[in-house]
CSV table of C-alpha atoms in Angstrom, one decimal:
chain,number,residue,atom,x,y,z
F,16,UNK,CA,0.0,0.0,0.0
F,17,UNK,CA,1.1,3.6,-0.4
F,18,UNK,CA,3.2,4.9,2.6
F,19,UNK,CA,1.3,7.7,4.3
F,20,UNK,CA,1.9,10.0,7.2
F,21,UNK,CA,-0.3,7.7,9.3
F,22,UNK,CA,2.5,5.1,9.0
F,23,UNK,CA,5.1,7.5,10.4
F,24,UNK,CA,4.7,6.7,14.1
F,25,UNK,CA,5.3,3.0,13.4
F,26,UNK,CA,8.2,3.7,11.0
F,27,UNK,CA,9.9,6.1,13.4
F,28,UNK,CA,10.0,3.5,16.1
F,29,UNK,CA,12.2,1.2,13.9
F,30,UNK,CA,15.8,1.3,15.2
F,31,UNK,CA,17.1,1.9,11.7
F,32,UNK,CA,14.7,4.7,10.8
F,33,UNK,CA,16.4,8.1,10.1
F,34,UNK,CA,14.9,11.3,11.5
F,35,UNK,CA,15.3,12.7,7.9
F,36,UNK,CA,12.3,10.7,6.8
F,37,UNK,CA,9.7,12.3,8.9
F,38,UNK,CA,6.7,14.1,7.1
F,39,UNK,CA,7.9,17.4,8.4
F,40,UNK,CA,11.5,16.9,7.2
F,41,UNK,CA,10.2,15.8,3.8
F,42,UNK,CA,8.5,19.1,3.5
F,43,UNK,CA,11.8,20.8,4.3
F,44,UNK,CA,13.3,18.9,1.3
F,45,UNK,CA,10.6,20.2,-0.9
F,46,UNK,CA,11.4,23.8,0.1
F,47,UNK,CA,15.1,23.3,0.0
F,48,UNK,CA,15.3,21.8,-3.5
F,49,UNK,CA,12.2,23.6,-4.9
F,50,UNK,CA,11.4,20.6,-7.0
F,51,UNK,CA,8.1,18.9,-7.7
F,52,UNK,CA,8.8,15.6,-6.0
F,53,UNK,CA,6.0,13.1,-6.2
F,54,UNK,CA,6.1,10.6,-3.4
F,55,UNK,CA,5.7,7.0,-4.5
F,56,UNK,CA,6.8,5.4,-1.3
F,57,UNK,CA,5.3,2.0,-0.4
F,58,UNK,CA,4.6,0.1,2.8
F,59,UNK,CA,4.1,-3.6,3.5
F,60,UNK,CA,1.9,-4.2,6.5
F,61,UNK,CA,1.4,-7.7,8.1
F,62,UNK,CA,-1.2,-8.2,10.8
F,63,UNK,CA,-1.2,-4.5,11.5
F,64,UNK,CA,2.5,-4.3,11.9
F,65,UNK,CA,4.9,-2.4,9.5
F,66,UNK,CA,7.1,-5.0,7.9
F,67,UNK,CA,8.9,-3.1,5.2
F,68,UNK,CA,9.1,0.3,3.4
F,69,UNK,CA,10.3,1.5,0.1
F,70,UNK,CA,11.2,5.2,0.1
F,71,UNK,CA,10.9,6.6,-3.4
F,72,UNK,CA,10.0,9.8,-5.2
F,73,UNK,CA,9.9,10.7,-8.8
F,74,UNK,CA,11.0,14.1,-10.1
F,75,UNK,CA,10.8,14.6,-13.9
F,76,UNK,CA,11.3,10.8,-14.4
F,77,UNK,CA,14.2,10.7,-12.0
F,78,UNK,CA,13.9,8.1,-9.2
F,79,UNK,CA,15.3,8.8,-5.8
F,80,UNK,CA,14.0,10.1,-2.5
F,81,UNK,CA,13.8,13.8,-2.1
F,82,UNK,CA,17.1,14.6,-3.7
F,83,UNK,CA,18.9,11.5,-2.4
F,84,UNK,CA,18.7,7.9,-3.4
F,85,UNK,CA,15.7,5.6,-3.0
F,86,UNK,CA,16.1,2.9,-0.4
F,87,UNK,CA,14.5,-0.2,1.2
F,88,UNK,CA,13.9,-0.6,4.9
F,89,UNK,CA,12.9,-4.0,6.4
F,90,UNK,CA,11.7,-4.1,10.0
F,91,UNK,CA,14.3,-5.8,12.2
F,92,UNK,CA,13.3,-8.8,14.2
F,93,UNK,CA,11.0,-10.3,11.6
F,94,UNK,CA,11.0,-14.0,11.0
F,95,UNK,CA,13.1,-14.9,8.0
F,96,UNK,CA,10.1,-15.9,5.9
F,97,UNK,CA,8.3,-12.6,6.6
F,98,UNK,CA,11.5,-10.6,5.9
F,99,UNK,CA,11.9,-12.4,2.5
F,100,UNK,CA,8.2,-11.9,1.7
F,101,UNK,CA,8.3,-8.2,2.5
F,102,UNK,CA,11.4,-7.7,0.4
F,103,UNK,CA,9.9,-9.8,-2.5
F,104,UNK,CA,6.7,-7.7,-2.5
F,105,UNK,CA,8.6,-4.4,-2.5
F,106,UNK,CA,11.1,-5.6,-5.2
F,107,UNK,CA,8.2,-6.6,-7.4
F,108,UNK,CA,6.4,-3.3,-6.9
F,109,UNK,CA,9.7,-1.4,-7.6
F,110,UNK,CA,10.2,-3.3,-10.9
F,111,UNK,CA,6.6,-2.7,-11.9
F,112,UNK,CA,6.4,1.0,-10.9
F,113,UNK,CA,9.8,2.4,-11.8
F,114,UNK,CA,12.0,0.2,-14.0
F,115,UNK,CA,10.2,1.4,-17.2
F,116,UNK,CA,8.9,4.7,-16.0
F,117,UNK,CA,12.1,6.4,-14.7
F,118,UNK,CA,14.9,7.5,-17.0
F,119,UNK,CA,17.4,7.8,-14.2
F,120,UNK,CA,17.3,5.6,-11.1
F,121,UNK,CA,19.3,6.2,-7.9
F,122,UNK,CA,19.3,3.7,-5.1
F,123,UNK,CA,21.3,3.0,-2.0
F,124,UNK,CA,21.7,-0.2,0.0
F,125,UNK,CA,24.0,-1.6,2.7
F,126,UNK,CA,27.3,-2.7,1.2
F,127,UNK,CA,27.1,-5.8,3.3
F,128,UNK,CA,24.0,-7.5,1.9
F,129,UNK,CA,22.5,-6.6,-1.6
F,130,UNK,CA,18.7,-6.7,-1.5
F,131,UNK,CA,16.3,-7.7,-4.2
F,132,UNK,CA,16.0,-4.2,-5.7
F,133,UNK,CA,19.8,-3.8,-5.7
F,134,UNK,CA,20.2,-7.1,-7.5
F,135,UNK,CA,17.6,-6.1,-10.1
F,136,UNK,CA,19.3,-2.8,-10.8
F,137,UNK,CA,22.7,-4.4,-11.0
F,138,UNK,CA,21.3,-7.0,-13.5
F,139,UNK,CA,20.0,-4.1,-15.6
F,140,UNK,CA,23.5,-2.5,-15.8
F,141,UNK,CA,23.6,0.0,-12.9
F,142,UNK,CA,26.9,1.5,-12.0
F,143,UNK,CA,28.1,1.5,-8.4
F,144,UNK,CA,29.8,4.0,-6.1
F,145,UNK,CA,30.7,3.5,-2.4
F,146,UNK,CA,30.2,6.1,0.3
F,147,UNK,CA,30.5,6.2,4.0
F,148,UNK,CA,28.2,7.5,6.8
F,149,UNK,CA,29.2,8.0,10.4
F,150,UNK,CA,27.2,6.8,13.4
F,151,UNK,CA,28.0,7.7,17.0
F,152,UNK,CA,26.5,5.5,19.8
F,153,UNK,CA,25.1,7.9,22.4
F,154,UNK,CA,26.3,6.3,25.6
F,155,UNK,CA,27.0,8.0,28.9
F,156,UNK,CA,29.4,10.9,29.2
F,157,UNK,CA,32.4,8.6,29.8
F,158,UNK,CA,31.6,6.7,26.6
F,159,UNK,CA,31.0,9.9,24.6
F,160,UNK,CA,34.2,11.5,25.9
F,161,UNK,CA,36.3,8.4,25.1
F,162,UNK,CA,35.3,8.7,21.4
F,163,UNK,CA,36.4,12.3,21.1
F,164,UNK,CA,39.8,12.7,19.4
F,165,UNK,CA,42.4,13.7,22.0
F,166,UNK,CA,43.3,16.9,20.1
F,167,UNK,CA,39.6,17.9,20.2
F,168,UNK,CA,39.1,17.4,23.9
F,169,UNK,CA,41.0,20.6,24.6
F,170,UNK,CA,38.6,22.4,22.2
F,171,UNK,CA,35.6,21.1,24.0
F,172,UNK,CA,37.0,22.2,27.4
F,173,UNK,CA,37.8,25.6,25.9
F,174,UNK,CA,34.2,26.0,24.7
F,175,UNK,CA,32.8,24.9,28.1
F,176,UNK,CA,34.8,27.7,29.7
F,177,UNK,CA,34.4,30.5,27.1
F,178,UNK,CA,31.2,30.0,25.1
F,179,UNK,CA,27.7,30.8,26.1
F,180,UNK,CA,25.4,28.1,24.8
F,181,UNK,CA,21.6,28.4,24.2
F,182,UNK,CA,19.7,25.2,23.4
F,183,UNK,CA,16.5,25.9,21.5
F,184,UNK,CA,13.7,23.4,21.3
F,185,UNK,CA,9.9,23.3,21.3
F,186,UNK,CA,9.7,24.6,24.9
F,187,UNK,CA,11.6,27.8,24.4
F,188,UNK,CA,11.6,28.5,20.6
F,189,UNK,CA,11.2,32.2,19.8
F,190,UNK,CA,10.1,33.5,16.4
F,191,UNK,CA,13.4,35.3,16.1
F,192,UNK,CA,15.6,32.2,16.6
F,193,UNK,CA,15.6,30.8,13.1
F,194,UNK,CA,15.8,34.3,11.6
F,195,UNK,CA,18.9,34.8,13.6
F,196,UNK,CA,20.2,31.4,12.4
F,197,UNK,CA,19.4,32.3,8.8
F,198,UNK,CA,21.1,35.7,8.9
F,199,UNK,CA,24.2,34.2,10.5
F,200,UNK,CA,24.3,31.5,7.8
F,201,UNK,CA,24.1,34.1,5.1
F,202,UNK,CA,26.9,36.2,6.7
F,203,UNK,CA,29.2,33.1,7.0
F,204,UNK,CA,28.4,31.9,3.4
F,205,UNK,CA,28.5,35.4,1.9
F,206,UNK,CA,25.1,35.0,0.3
F,207,UNK,CA,21.7,33.4,0.7
F,208,UNK,CA,22.1,29.7,-0.4
F,209,UNK,CA,18.5,28.6,0.1
F,210,UNK,CA,14.9,29.8,0.3
F,211,UNK,CA,13.2,31.5,3.2
F,212,UNK,CA,10.6,28.8,3.1
F,213,UNK,CA,13.3,26.1,3.8
F,214,UNK,CA,14.2,28.0,7.0
F,215,UNK,CA,10.6,28.2,8.0
F,216,UNK,CA,10.3,24.4,7.5
F,217,UNK,CA,13.2,23.9,9.9
F,218,UNK,CA,11.6,26.2,12.4
F,219,UNK,CA,8.5,24.0,12.2
F,220,UNK,CA,10.7,21.0,12.9
F,221,UNK,CA,11.8,22.6,16.1
F,222,UNK,CA,8.2,23.7,17.0
F,223,UNK,CA,7.0,20.1,16.4
F,224,UNK,CA,9.7,18.7,18.7
F,225,UNK,CA,11.5,17.0,15.8
F,226,UNK,CA,14.7,19.0,16.1
F,227,UNK,CA,16.6,21.3,18.4
F,228,UNK,CA,19.2,24.0,17.7
F,229,UNK,CA,22.4,24.9,19.6
F,230,UNK,CA,23.6,28.6,19.5
F,231,UNK,CA,27.0,29.5,20.8
F,232,UNK,CA,28.1,33.1,21.6
F,233,UNK,CA,31.5,34.5,22.4
F,234,UNK,CA,31.7,38.0,24.0
F,235,UNK,CA,28.0,38.4,23.2
F,236,UNK,CA,28.4,37.6,19.5
F,237,UNK,CA,27.0,34.5,17.7
F,238,UNK,CA,29.9,32.4,16.5
F,239,UNK,CA,28.2,28.9,16.0
F,240,UNK,CA,24.8,27.6,15.2
F,241,UNK,CA,23.8,24.0,14.7
F,242,UNK,CA,20.6,22.0,14.0
F,243,UNK,CA,20.0,18.5,15.2
F,244,UNK,CA,17.1,16.3,14.1
F,245,UNK,CA,15.6,13.8,16.5
F,246,UNK,CA,13.6,10.7,15.8
F,247,UNK,CA,12.4,8.1,18.2
F,248,UNK,CA,15.9,6.6,18.6
F,249,UNK,CA,18.1,8.2,16.0
F,250,UNK,CA,19.3,11.8,15.8
F,251,UNK,CA,20.9,13.5,12.8
F,252,UNK,CA,23.5,16.3,12.7
F,253,UNK,CA,21.7,18.4,10.1
F,254,UNK,CA,23.3,21.9,9.9
F,255,UNK,CA,26.5,23.3,11.4
F,256,UNK,CA,27.5,27.0,10.8
F,257,UNK,CA,30.6,28.5,12.3
F,258,UNK,CA,32.1,32.0,12.1
F,259,UNK,CA,35.1,31.6,9.8
F,260,UNK,CA,36.6,34.8,11.3
F,261,UNK,CA,37.0,33.0,14.6
F,262,UNK,CA,38.6,29.8,13.2
F,263,UNK,CA,41.7,30.6,15.2
F,264,UNK,CA,39.6,29.5,18.2
F,265,UNK,CA,38.0,26.1,18.7
F,266,UNK,CA,34.4,27.4,18.5
F,267,UNK,CA,32.9,24.3,16.8
F,268,UNK,CA,33.9,21.5,19.2
F,269,UNK,CA,31.8,22.2,22.3
F,270,UNK,CA,28.5,23.0,20.4
F,271,UNK,CA,28.7,19.7,18.6
F,272,UNK,CA,29.6,17.8,21.7
F,273,UNK,CA,26.7,19.5,23.6
F,274,UNK,CA,24.4,18.4,20.7
F,275,UNK,CA,25.4,14.8,21.2
F,276,UNK,CA,24.6,15.1,24.9
F,277,UNK,CA,21.2,16.8,24.3
F,278,UNK,CA,20.2,14.2,21.7
F,279,UNK,CA,20.9,11.4,24.3
F,280,UNK,CA,18.9,13.3,26.9
F,281,UNK,CA,16.0,13.3,24.5
F,282,UNK,CA,16.1,9.5,24.3
F,283,UNK,CA,18.2,9.0,21.1
F,284,UNK,CA,20.7,6.2,21.1
F,285,UNK,CA,22.5,7.0,17.9
F,286,UNK,CA,23.7,10.2,16.2
F,287,UNK,CA,23.9,10.0,12.5
F,288,UNK,CA,26.6,12.4,11.4
F,289,UNK,CA,25.7,12.0,7.7
F,290,UNK,CA,28.0,11.3,4.7
F,291,UNK,CA,31.7,11.4,5.2
F,292,UNK,CA,34.0,12.5,2.4
F,293,UNK,CA,37.7,11.8,2.2
F,294,UNK,CA,40.7,13.4,0.6
F,295,UNK,CA,40.5,11.2,-2.5
F,296,UNK,CA,36.9,12.3,-3.2
F,297,UNK,CA,38.0,15.5,-4.9
F,298,UNK,CA,36.5,18.1,-2.7
F,299,UNK,CA,39.0,19.4,0.0
F,300,UNK,CA,36.3,21.3,1.9
F,301,UNK,CA,34.1,18.3,2.3
F,302,UNK,CA,37.1,16.2,3.2
F,303,UNK,CA,37.9,18.7,6.0
F,304,UNK,CA,34.3,18.5,7.2
F,305,UNK,CA,34.5,14.8,7.2
F,306,UNK,CA,37.7,14.9,9.2
F,307,UNK,CA,36.1,17.2,11.8
F,308,UNK,CA,33.0,14.9,12.1
F,309,UNK,CA,35.2,11.8,12.6
F,310,UNK,CA,36.9,13.5,15.5
F,311,UNK,CA,33.8,12.8,17.7
F,312,UNK,CA,34.0,9.0,17.5
F,313,UNK,CA,31.6,6.5,16.1
F,314,UNK,CA,31.9,4.0,13.3
F,315,UNK,CA,31.9,4.4,9.5
F,316,UNK,CA,29.1,2.5,7.8
F,317,UNK,CA,29.7,1.6,4.1
F,318,UNK,CA,26.9,2.0,1.6
F,319,UNK,CA,26.6,1.4,-2.1
F,320,UNK,CA,24.9,3.8,-4.4
F,321,UNK,CA,23.5,2.5,-7.7
F,322,UNK,CA,22.8,4.6,-10.7
F,323,UNK,CA,21.0,3.5,-13.8
F,324,UNK,CA,20.3,5.8,-16.8
F,325,UNK,CA,18.1,4.7,-19.6
């Protein structure tokens, strides 16, 4: 059946469900990309329980999922027969709905175990590319601290002593908060990089208790602003903006570390740090961001991205 917002509570409770997939964040994607995505996501339900989900959108005959690749999610803990049946049904639906209708298909799956959809795309001639995502287990403070790179611990301590932090969530959100975030982002970037409506969508994420922001000030001036998304068990490091004129100081370490702590306090057990780039990927800036993220611990998860053009 079509995946609807009514399925979200059950989907969000799955331990491998990203906070990026919530209805509110999908609206952010629409505003960010300003594209006419048509959601074709599907769900398999067995005896009232969500067994599997195919996340897929079409945009001008391009298959993906709101600017990223489509993907398959099977509920953990299913009996093997149920798991195989859910995957079979979604693979069959994928082939019927998209293989002949989309001119470009983008799909991501775990590099460890190709699923039925991945196999069908590979058989059709899809090309492959590997990328990595970082996940940090949100244990107690001792566990978190042990994962922080030794050279970064001094930066965290400096921030604790010198930065004034304000955590913004649904309980204390002010209408001026995201405007302050937006203007700070524009100043650091040197221009407006996305629409006002995308910032309004992120404000709604906070208002709906699906995200929180961390603002850090030094001598009364905003020097760092971050946005973290929170699902039922997984959080996501969404946006981090830091004053480049203050890069002689470790202004970024404490706000991110505080975000890990706050996500844990909200009940999340994993922080998804997003894609990680390396020096060989060809973009030095993204590689530096990846190096920074890896300084807070966690494990790199390999994924394969398939692309098929017709």
